Short mmCIF file of C-alpha atoms in Angstrom, two decimals:
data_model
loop_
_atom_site.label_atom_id
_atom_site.label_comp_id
_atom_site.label_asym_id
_atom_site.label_seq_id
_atom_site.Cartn_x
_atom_site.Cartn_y
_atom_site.Cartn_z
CA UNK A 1 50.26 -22.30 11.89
CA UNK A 2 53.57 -21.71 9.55
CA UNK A 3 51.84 -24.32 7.18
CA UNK A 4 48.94 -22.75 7.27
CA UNK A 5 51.09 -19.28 6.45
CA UNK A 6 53.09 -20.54 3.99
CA UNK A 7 49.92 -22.40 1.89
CA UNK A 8 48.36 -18.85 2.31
CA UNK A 9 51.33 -16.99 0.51
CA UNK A 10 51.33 -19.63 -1.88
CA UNK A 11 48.65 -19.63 -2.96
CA UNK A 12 48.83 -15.93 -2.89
CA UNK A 13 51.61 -16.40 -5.65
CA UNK A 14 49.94 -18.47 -7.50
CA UNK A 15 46.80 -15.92 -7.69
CA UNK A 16 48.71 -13.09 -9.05
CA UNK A 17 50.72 -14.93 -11.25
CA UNK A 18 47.36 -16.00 -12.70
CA UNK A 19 45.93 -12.51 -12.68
CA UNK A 20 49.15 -11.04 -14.18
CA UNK A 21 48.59 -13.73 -16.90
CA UNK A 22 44.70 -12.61 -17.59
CA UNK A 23 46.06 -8.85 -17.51
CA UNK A 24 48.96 -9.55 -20.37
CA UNK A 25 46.09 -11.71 -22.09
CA UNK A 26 43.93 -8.50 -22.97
CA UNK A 27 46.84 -6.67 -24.84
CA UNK A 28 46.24 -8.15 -28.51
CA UNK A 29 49.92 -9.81 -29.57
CA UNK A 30 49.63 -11.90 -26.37
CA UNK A 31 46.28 -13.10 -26.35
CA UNK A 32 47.07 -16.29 -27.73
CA UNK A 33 50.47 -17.31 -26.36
CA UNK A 34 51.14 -20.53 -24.73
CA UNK A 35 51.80 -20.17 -21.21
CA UNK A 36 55.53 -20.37 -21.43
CA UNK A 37 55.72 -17.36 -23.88
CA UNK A 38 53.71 -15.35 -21.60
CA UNK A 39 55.83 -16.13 -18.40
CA UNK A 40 59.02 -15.00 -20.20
CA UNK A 41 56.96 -11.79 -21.28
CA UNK A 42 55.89 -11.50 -17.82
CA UNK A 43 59.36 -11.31 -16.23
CA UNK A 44 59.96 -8.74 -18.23
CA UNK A 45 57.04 -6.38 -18.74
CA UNK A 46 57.01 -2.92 -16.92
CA UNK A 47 53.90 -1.32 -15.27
CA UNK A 48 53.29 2.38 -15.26
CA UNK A 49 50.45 4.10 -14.44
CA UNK A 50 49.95 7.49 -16.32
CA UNK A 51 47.21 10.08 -15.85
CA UNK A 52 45.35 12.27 -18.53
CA UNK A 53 47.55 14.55 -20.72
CA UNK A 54 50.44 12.81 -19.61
CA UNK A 55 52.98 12.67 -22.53
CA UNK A 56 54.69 9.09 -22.41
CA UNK A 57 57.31 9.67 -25.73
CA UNK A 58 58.21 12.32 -27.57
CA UNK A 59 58.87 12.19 -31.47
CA UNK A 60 63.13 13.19 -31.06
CA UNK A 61 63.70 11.26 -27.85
CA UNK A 62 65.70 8.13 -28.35
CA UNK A 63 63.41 4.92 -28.67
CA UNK A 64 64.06 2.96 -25.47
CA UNK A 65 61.30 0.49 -26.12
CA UNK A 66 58.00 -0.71 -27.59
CA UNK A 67 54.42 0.09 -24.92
CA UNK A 68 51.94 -1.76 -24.79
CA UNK A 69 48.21 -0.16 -23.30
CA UNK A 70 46.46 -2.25 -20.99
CA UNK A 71 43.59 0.62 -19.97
CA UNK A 72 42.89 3.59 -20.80
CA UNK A 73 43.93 5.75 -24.11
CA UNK A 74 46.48 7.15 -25.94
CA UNK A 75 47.11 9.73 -29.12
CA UNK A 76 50.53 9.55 -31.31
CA UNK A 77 51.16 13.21 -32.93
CA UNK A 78 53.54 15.02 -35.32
CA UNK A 79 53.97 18.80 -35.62
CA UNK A 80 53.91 20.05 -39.13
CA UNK A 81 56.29 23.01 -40.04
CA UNK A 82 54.28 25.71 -38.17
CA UNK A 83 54.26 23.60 -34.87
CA UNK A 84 51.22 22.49 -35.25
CA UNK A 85 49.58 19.12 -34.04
CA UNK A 86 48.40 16.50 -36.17
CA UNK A 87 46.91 13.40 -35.10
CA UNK A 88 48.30 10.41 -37.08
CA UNK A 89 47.09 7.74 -35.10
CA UNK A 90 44.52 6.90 -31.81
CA UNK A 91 45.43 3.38 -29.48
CA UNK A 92 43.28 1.87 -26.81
CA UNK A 93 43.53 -0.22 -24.15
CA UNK A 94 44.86 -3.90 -25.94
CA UNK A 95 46.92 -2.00 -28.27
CA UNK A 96 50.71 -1.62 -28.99
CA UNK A 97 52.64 1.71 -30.13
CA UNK A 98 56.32 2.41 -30.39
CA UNK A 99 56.75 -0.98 -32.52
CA UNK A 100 58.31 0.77 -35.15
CA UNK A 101 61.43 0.73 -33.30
CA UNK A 102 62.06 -2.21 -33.33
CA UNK A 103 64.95 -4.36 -36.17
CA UNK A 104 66.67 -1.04 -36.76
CA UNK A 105 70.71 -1.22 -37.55
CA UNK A 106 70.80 2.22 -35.97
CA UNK A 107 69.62 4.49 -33.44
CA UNK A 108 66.35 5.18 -34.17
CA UNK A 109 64.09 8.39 -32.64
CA UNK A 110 60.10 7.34 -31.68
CA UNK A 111 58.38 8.02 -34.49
CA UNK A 112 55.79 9.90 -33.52
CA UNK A 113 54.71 12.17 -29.54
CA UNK A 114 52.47 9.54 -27.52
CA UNK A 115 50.25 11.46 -25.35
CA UNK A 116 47.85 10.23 -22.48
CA UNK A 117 43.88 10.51 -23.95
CA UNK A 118 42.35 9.34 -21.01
CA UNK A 119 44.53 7.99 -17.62
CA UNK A 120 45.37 4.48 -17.60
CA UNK A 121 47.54 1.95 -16.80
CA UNK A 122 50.67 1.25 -19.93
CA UNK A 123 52.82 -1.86 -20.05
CA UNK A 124 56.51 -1.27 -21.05
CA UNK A 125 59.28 -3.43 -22.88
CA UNK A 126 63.13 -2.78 -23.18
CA UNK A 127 63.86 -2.62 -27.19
CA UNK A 128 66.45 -4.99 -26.65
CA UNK A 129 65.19 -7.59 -24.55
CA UNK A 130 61.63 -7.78 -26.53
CA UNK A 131 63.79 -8.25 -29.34
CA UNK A 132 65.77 -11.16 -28.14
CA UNK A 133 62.38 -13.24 -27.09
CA UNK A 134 61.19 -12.53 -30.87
CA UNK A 135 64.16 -14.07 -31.80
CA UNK A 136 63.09 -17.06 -29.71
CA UNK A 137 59.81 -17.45 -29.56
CA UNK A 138 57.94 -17.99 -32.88
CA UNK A 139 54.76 -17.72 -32.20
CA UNK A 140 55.41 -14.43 -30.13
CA UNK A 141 57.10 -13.46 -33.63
CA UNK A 142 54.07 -14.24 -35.75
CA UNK A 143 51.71 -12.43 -33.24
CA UNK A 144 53.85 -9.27 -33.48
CA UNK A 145 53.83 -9.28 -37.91
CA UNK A 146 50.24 -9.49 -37.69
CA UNK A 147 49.71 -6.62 -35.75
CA UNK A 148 52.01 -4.49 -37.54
CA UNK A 149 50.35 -5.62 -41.24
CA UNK A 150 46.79 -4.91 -39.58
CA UNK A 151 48.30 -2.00 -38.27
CA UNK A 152 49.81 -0.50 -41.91
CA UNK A 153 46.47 -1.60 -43.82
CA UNK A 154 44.22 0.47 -41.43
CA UNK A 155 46.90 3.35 -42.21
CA UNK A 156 46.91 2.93 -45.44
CA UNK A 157 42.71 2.77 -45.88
CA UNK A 158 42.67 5.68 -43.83
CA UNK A 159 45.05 7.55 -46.24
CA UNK A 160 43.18 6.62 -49.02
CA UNK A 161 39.75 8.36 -47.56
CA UNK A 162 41.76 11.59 -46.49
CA UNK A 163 42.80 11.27 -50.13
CA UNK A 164 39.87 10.65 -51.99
CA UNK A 165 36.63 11.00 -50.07
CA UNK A 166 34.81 14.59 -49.47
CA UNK A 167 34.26 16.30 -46.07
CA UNK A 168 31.26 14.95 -45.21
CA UNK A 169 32.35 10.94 -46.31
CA UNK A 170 36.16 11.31 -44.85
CA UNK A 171 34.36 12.50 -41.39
CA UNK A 172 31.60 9.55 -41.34
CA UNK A 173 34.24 7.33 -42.11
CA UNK A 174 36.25 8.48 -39.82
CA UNK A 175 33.40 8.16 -37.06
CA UNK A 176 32.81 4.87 -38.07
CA UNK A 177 36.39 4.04 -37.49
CA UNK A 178 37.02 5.50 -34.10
CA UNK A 179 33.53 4.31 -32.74
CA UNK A 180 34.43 0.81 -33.25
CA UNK A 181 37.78 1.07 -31.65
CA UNK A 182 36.50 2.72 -28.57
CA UNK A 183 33.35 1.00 -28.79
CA UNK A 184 35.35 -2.23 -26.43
CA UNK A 185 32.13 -3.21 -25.19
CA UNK A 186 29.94 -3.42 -28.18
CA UNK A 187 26.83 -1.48 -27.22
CA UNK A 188 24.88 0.75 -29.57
CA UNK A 189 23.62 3.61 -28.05
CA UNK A 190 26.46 6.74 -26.00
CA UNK A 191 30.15 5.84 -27.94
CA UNK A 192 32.36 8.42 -26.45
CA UNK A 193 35.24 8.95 -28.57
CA UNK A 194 37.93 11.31 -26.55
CA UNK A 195 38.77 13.73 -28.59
CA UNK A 196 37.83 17.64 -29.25
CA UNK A 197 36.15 18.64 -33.10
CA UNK A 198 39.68 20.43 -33.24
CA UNK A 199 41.60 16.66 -32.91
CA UNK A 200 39.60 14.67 -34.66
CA UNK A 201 39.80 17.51 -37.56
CA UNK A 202 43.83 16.74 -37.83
CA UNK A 203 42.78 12.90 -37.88
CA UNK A 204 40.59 13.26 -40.84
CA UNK A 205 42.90 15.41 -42.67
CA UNK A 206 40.76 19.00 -42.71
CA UNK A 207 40.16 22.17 -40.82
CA UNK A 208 37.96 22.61 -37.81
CA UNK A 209 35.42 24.66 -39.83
CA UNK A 210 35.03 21.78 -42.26
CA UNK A 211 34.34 19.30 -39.51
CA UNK A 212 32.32 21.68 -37.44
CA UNK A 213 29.65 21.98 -40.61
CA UNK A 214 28.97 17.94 -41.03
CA UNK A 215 29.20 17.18 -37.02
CA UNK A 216 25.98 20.09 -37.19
CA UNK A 217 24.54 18.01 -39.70
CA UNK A 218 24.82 14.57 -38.00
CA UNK A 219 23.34 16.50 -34.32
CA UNK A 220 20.62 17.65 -36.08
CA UNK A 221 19.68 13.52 -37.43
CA UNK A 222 20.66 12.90 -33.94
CA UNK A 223 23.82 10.88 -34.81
CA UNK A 224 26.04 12.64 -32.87
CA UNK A 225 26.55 14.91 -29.89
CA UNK A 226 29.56 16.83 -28.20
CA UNK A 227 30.46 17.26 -24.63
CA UNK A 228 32.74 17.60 -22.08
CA UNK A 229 35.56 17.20 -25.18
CA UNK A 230 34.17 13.75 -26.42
CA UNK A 231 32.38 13.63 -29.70
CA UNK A 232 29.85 11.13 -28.54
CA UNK A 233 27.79 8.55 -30.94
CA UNK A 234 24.33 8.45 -29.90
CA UNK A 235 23.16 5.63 -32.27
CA UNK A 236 25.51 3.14 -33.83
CA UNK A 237 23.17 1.26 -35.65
CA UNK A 238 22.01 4.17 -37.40
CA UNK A 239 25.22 5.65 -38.10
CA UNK A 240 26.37 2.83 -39.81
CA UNK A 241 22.95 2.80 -41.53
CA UNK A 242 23.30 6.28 -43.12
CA UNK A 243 27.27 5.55 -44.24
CA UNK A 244 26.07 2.49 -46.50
CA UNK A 245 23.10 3.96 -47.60
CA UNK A 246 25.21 7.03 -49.03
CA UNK A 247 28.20 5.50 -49.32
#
């Protein structure tokens, strides 16, 4: 019977050890580490589990350590002068924020308010400690320096359409954008995208007015629709159709 009990609870231990692995494996820098780098991130790693409009960071608090989002989603804002929000960047579930942080001589504040889009679960590491096993383990390394350059070209392509593009081709783009980073699954038809016309107006760069004019022209071609604060894409396909054709 105590054999029988202790194969049980191991090979209890060895199933969550394996599931802990599969979990890690979704979040994007550790998809393709060897086993050993993932074992030393998984004695490590911190599990939190925040609901909707939780606020994880905030922009002047001390950076303690880099997050990593295993479900859910997540919104990183700055105020302007007049206290305003503005929407500088939008993570889901696989993605990393608070990276920045990290190989700084000095104290260094998070850049930017991390806010709860839709209640999931977040993966934490100490600054210090994640640092170290970069230090170590190459590949780990490598894994992290591509994210951050895929990270700073998508910033600086979506920039360059704030910048350059009109209303109407900032705000497709934009669309186009966000539905393929919530669009996890890959379908075509009902992409919800979880954010109000207000928020996705400080993403693309323009006023609520502005925004509020194209997303009536898209409804009426039966691109888009809005409820329940989620812009929602109703065709992908077709989206992505009228952006190259005009575009």
């Amino acid at each position: 019977m105590n054999r029988v009990n202790c194969l049980k609870e191991e090979n209890l231990a060895i199933y969550q050890e394996l599931k802990k692995a599969d979990l890690l494996r979704k979040i994007v820098i550790f998809k393709e580490l060897s086993q050993d780098s993932l074992q030393v991130i998984e004695k490590r790693i911190q599990t939190y589990e925040f609901k909707k409009g939780t606020q994880i960071i905030a922009e002047d608090e001390v950076a303690r350590g880099v997050y990593f989002i295993l479900s859910g989603a997540v919104k990183l804002t700055k105020q302007d002068e007049n206290g305003n929000e503005i929407i500088v960047c939008m993570k889901q579930k696989g993605d990393v924020f608070a990276e920045a942080c990290l190989f700084t001589n000095k104290t260094e504040c998070y850049p930017a308010t991390a806010t709860m889009l839709e209640e999931g679960k977040i993966l934490f590491l100490d600054k210090l400690e994640l640092e170290k096993e970069l230090a170590n383990y190459l590949e780990l390394a490598l894994q992290m320096v591509r994210y951050m350059s895929d990270g700073l070209r998508e910033m600086t392509s979506q920039l360059r359409d704030v910048a350059l593009l009109d209303v109407y081709a900032k705000t497709v783009k934009m669309l186009e954008r966000l539905g393929k980073k919530f669009n996890t699954d890959g379908r075509r038809w009902d992409i919800e995208i979880p954010l109000t016309v207000q928020e996705f107006a400080t993403v693309v760069g323009t006023t609520r007015e502005s925004v509020s004019r194209v997303f009536s022209k898209l409804r009426k071609e039966e691109l888009i629709d809005l409820k329940s604060r989620k812009i929602v894409i109703l065709d992908w396909c077709k989206l992505c159709t009228v952006m190259h054709k005009e575009y």
